[in-house]
XYZ file of C-alpha atoms in Angstrom:
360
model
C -27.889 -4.457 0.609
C -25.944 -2.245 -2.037
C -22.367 -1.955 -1.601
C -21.380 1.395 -0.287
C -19.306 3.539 -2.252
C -15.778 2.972 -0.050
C -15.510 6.549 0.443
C -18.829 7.933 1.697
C -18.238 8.111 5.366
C -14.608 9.358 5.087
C -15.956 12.424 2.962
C -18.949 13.075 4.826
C -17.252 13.017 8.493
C -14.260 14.514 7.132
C -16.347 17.740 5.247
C -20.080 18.565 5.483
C -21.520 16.546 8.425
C -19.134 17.433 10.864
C -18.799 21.156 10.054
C -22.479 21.575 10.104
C -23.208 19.558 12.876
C -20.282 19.996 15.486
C -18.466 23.074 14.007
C -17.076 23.958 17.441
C -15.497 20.594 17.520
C -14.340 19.809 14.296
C -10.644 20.482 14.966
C -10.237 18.246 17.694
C -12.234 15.532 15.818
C -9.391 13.972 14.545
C -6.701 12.554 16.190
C -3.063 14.053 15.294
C -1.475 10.726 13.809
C 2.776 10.656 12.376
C 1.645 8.230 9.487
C 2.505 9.095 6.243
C -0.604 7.211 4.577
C -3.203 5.838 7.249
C -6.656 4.037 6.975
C -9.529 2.852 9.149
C -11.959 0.951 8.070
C -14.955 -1.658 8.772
C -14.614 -5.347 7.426
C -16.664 -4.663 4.604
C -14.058 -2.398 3.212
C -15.850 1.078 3.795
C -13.495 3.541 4.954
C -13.992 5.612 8.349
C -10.810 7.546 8.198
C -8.241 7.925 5.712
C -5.469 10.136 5.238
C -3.436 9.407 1.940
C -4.872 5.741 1.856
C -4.688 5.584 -1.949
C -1.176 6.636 -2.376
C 0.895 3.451 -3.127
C 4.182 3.048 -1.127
C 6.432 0.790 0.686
C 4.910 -1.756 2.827
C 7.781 -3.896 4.219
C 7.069 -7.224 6.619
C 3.040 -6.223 6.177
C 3.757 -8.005 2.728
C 3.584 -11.451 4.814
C -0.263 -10.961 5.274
C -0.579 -11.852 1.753
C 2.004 -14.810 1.765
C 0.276 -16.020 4.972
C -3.379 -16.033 3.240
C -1.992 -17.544 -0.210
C -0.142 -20.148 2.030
C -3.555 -21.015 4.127
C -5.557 -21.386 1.020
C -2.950 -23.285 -0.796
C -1.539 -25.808 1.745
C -3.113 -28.059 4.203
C -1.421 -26.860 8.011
C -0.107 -30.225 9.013
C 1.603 -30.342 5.799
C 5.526 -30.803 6.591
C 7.443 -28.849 4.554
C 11.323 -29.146 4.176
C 13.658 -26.301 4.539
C 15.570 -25.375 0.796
C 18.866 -24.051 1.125
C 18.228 -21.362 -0.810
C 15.718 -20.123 1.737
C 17.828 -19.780 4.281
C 19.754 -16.716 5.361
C 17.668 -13.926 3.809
C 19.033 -10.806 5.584
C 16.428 -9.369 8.389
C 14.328 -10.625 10.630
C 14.537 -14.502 10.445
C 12.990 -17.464 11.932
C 16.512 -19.052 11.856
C 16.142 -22.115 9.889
C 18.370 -24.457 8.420
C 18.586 -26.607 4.982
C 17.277 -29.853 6.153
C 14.671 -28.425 8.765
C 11.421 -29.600 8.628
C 8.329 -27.709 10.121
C 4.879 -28.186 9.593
C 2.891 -25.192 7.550
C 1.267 -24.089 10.823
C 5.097 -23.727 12.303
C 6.459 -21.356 9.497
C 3.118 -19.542 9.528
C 4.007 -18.758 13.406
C 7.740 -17.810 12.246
C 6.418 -15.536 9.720
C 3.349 -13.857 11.258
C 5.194 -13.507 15.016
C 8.571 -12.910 14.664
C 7.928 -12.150 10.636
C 10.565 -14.609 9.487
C 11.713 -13.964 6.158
C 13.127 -17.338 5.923
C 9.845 -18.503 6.974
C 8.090 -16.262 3.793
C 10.517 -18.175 1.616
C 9.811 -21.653 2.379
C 6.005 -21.091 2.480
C 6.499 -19.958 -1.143
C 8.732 -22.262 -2.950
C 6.509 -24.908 -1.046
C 3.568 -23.961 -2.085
C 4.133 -22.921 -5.448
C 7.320 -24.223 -6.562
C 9.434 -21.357 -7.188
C 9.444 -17.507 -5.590
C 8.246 -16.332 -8.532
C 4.766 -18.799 -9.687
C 3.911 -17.573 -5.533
C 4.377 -13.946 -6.407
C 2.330 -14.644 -9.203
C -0.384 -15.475 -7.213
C 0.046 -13.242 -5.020
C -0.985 -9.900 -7.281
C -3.531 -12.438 -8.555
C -5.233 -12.376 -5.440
C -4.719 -8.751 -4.668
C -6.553 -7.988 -8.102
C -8.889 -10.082 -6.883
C -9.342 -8.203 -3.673
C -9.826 -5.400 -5.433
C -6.036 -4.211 -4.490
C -5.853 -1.428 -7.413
C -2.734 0.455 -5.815
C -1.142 -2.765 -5.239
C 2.137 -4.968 -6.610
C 3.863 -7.253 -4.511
C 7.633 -8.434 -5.993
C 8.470 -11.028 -3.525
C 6.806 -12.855 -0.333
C 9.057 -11.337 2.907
C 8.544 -7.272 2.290
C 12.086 -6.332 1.976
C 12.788 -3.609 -0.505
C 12.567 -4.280 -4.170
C 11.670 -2.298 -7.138
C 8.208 -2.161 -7.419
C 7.014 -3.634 -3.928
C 4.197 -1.368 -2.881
C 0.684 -1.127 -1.675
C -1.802 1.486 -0.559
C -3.228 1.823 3.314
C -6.301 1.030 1.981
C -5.710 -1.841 -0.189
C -3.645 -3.448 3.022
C -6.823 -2.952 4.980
C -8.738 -4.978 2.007
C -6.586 -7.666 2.294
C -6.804 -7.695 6.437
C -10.237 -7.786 5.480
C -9.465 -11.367 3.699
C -7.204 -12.017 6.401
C -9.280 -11.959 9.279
C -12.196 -14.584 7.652
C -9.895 -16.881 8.336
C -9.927 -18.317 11.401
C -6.728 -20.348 11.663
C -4.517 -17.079 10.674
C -6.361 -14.997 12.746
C -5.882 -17.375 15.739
C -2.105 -17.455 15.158
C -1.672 -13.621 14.373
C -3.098 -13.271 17.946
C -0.767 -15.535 19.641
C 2.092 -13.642 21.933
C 4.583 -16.220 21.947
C 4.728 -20.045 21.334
C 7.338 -22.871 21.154
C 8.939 -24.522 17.944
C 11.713 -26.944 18.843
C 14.281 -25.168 21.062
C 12.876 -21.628 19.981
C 10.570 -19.460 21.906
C 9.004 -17.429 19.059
C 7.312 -14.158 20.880
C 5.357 -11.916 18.798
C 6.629 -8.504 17.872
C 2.645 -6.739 17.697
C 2.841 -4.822 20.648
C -0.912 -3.685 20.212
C -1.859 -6.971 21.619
C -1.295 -5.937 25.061
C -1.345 -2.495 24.356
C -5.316 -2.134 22.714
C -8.037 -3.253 24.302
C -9.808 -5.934 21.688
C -7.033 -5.853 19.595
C -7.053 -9.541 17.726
C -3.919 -9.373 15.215
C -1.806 -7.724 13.040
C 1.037 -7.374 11.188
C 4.338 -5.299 12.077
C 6.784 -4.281 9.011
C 10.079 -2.001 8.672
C 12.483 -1.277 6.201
C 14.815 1.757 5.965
C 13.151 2.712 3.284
C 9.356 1.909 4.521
C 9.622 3.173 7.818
C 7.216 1.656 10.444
C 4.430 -0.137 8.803
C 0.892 -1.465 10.663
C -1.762 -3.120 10.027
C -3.995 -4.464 12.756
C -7.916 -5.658 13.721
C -9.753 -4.664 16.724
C -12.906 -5.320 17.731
C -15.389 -3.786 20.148
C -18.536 -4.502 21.515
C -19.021 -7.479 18.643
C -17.597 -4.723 15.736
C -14.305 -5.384 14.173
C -12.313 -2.547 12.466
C -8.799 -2.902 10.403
C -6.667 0.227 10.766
C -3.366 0.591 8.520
C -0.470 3.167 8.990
C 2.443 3.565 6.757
C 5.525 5.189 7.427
C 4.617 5.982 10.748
C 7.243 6.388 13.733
C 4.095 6.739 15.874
C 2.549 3.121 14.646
C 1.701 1.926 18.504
C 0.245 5.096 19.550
C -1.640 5.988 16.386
C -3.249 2.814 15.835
C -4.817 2.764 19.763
C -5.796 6.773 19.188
C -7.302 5.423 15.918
C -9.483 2.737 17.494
C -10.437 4.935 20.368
C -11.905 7.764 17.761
C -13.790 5.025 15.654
C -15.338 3.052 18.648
C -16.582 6.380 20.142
C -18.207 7.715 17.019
C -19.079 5.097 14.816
C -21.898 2.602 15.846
C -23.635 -0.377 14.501
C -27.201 0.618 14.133
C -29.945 -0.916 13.033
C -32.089 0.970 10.135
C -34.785 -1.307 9.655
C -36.099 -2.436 13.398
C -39.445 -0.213 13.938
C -40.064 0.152 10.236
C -43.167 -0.835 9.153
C -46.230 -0.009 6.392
C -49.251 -0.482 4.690
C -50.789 -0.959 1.362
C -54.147 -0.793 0.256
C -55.846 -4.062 -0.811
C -58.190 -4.219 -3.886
C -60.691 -7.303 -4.394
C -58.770 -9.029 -0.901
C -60.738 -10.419 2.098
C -58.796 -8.052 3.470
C -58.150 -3.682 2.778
C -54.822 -3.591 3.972
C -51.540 -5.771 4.078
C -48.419 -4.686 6.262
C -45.267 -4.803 4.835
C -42.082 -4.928 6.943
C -38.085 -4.344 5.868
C -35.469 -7.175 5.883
C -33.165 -6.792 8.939
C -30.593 -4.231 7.571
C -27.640 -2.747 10.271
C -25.141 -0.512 9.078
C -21.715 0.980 10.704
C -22.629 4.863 10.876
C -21.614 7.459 13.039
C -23.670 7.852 16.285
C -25.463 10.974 16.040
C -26.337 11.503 12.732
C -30.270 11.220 11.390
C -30.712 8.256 8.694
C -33.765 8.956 6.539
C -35.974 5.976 4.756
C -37.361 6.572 1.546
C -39.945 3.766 1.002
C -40.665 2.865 -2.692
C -44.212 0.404 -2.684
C -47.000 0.189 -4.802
C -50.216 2.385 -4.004
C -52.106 -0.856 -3.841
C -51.938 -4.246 -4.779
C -54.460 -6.665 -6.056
C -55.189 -9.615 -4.134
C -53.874 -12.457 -3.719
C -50.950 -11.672 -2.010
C -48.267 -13.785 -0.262
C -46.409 -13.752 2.672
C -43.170 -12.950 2.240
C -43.290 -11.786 -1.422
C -41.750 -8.836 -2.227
C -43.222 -5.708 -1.769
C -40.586 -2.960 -2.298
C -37.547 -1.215 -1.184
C -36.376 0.853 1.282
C -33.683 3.120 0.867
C -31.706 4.952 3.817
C -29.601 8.524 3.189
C -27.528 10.380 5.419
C -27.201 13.791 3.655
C -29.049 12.762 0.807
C -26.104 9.992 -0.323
C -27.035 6.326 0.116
C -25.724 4.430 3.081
C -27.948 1.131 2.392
C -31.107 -0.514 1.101
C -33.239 -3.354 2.133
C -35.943 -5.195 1.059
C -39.412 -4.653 1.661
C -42.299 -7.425 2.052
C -45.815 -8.689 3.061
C -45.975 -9.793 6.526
C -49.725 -11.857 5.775
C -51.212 -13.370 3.213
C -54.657 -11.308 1.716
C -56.469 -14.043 -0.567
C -59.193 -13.099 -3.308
C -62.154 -12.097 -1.936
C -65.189 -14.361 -1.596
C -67.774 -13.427 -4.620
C -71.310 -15.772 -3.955
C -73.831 -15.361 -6.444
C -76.501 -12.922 -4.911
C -79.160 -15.407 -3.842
C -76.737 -17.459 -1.955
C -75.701 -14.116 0.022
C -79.775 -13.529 0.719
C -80.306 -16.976 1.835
């Protein structure tokens, strides 16, 4: 399957498709969000709903999504790490440690991710790197690598520096990268756990607020705002919605699942496909030929055409399995996915006896 250009559904729902399709309900399609800059999108990184999800601004506390994922690849979780002085005492929301502590990775990653400790950001970092800077370092390595174009990260914690900012989309790219892994998602999702004498309860309301909501990732600053990013899944489909700047965050985010679960499904394009080619010099005339399994997050009601591309006919012999062709699907004429096409049987070379054996 082809990557799909990010923004083909976005323009499509958002233009043509919905205005010649439902034109009577096109301005209630939408739900009325407070974000500044918003995204939702699937796991693949193709983009449902957007509204300024390019424009780069401040992204606060969600910076700790990165520090969290550099920290998991980096460091083993049992690892014990001890607590620098100099990482102490960071001004907003803290996990409260002390020089001399010692917590395991797994602990800080619970003091950063649920109560988004920016003491916690600290130690991961000069832990795992060395120094606050070498970790910020990686950090815009990674979000190149994520393809994180509106993107630069100045420190690990989020608070407000010169510089620090990211896009709603490219913070849904890198909950993308996020949720793959299994032991942040599984702390993400925790409400509250214990560390020492500290009860550590986790500040994403959506949790118990959206049904199938898995994780996220709260952030303010004065000069952010509120700042989301969160995964949901439904029915066996995850989706990552962002929100920047938004004093609605809660509300917006469960409005923004709602909409995208009730119009968007997984469907499968290739299921009842099937053809035929013609056989020349085969024991057989015809071969079928059959589409690799190919499902694709779409809207519900919308008509997917296949365009087929195979040979008028093949020459024997002919494998199962070999390739055959492609299929292409369009909605509105713009491609939404391909698949590959092959022989279902085997056709060997037809049987030529000289003519006195076939009289005999």
């Amino acid at each position: 399957m082809v990557l799909i250009i990010r923004k083909l559904i976005s323009l499509l729902v958002c233009a043509a498709f919905l205005t010649a399709l439902h034109p009577a309900a096109h301005a209630r399609e939408f739900p009325a969000i407070a974000a500044k800059s918003a995204v939702v999108m699937n796991t693949d990184g193709r983009i449902l709903y957007g509204v300024n999800e390019n424009e780069p601004l401040p992204m606060a506390s969600t910076t700790k999504l990165m520090t969290a994922l550099i920290a998991v690849e980096r460091c083993d979780l049992d690892e014990t790490v001890e607590i620098r002085a100099d990482c102490c005492g960071l001004e907003g929301s803290s996990m409260y440690c002390k020089p001399g502590d010692r917590y395991t990775v797994r602990q800080l990653l619970c003091g950063l991710l649920l109560v988004s400790g920016n003491d916690a950001a600290m130690s991961l970092a000069v832990h795992a790197a060395g120094s606050e800077t070498l970790f910020v370092d990686w950090m815009n390595d990674r979000a190149r690598k994520l393809g994180m174009t509106n993107t630069h990260f100045a420190n690990p914690h989020g608070l407000s520096a010169p510089g620090h900012c990211a896009s709603a989309a490219d913070l849904g790219l890198l909950m993308a990268a996020f949720q793959r892994e299994d032991a942040l998602m599984q702390i993400a999702g925790t409400r509250s756990t214990v560390i020492g004498e500290q009860t550590l309860v986790n500040h994403n309301k959506l949790l118990t607020r959206c049904p199938g909501c898995l994780a996220g990732k709260t952030g303010y600053t004065e000069e952010a705002g509120r700042c989301l990013v969160s995964c949901c899944e439904r029915d066996g489909t995850r989706l990552l919605c962002v929100t920047l700047c938004d004093s609605e965050d809660w509300d917006d985010h469960c409005a923004l699942y709602d909409w995208a679960f009730s119009r968007f499904s997984l469907r499968d394009l290739t299921g009842t496909l099937c053809y035929s080619v013609p056989v020349v010099s085969g024991d057989r005339t015809i071969v079928t030929v059959r589409a690799e399994p190919l499902s694709v997050f779409l809207p519900r009601d919308v008509e997917i055409s296949a365009a087929a591309e195979l040979p008028r006919f093949v020459f024997a012999p002919v494998s199962e399995g070999e390739t055959a062709g492609v299929v292409r699907f369009l909605l509105g004429g713009e491609l939404v996915g391909e698949s590959r096409l092959y022989y279902t049987e085997t056709v060997q070379t037809e049987s030529r006896e000289p003519i006195w054996r076939r009289r005999a």
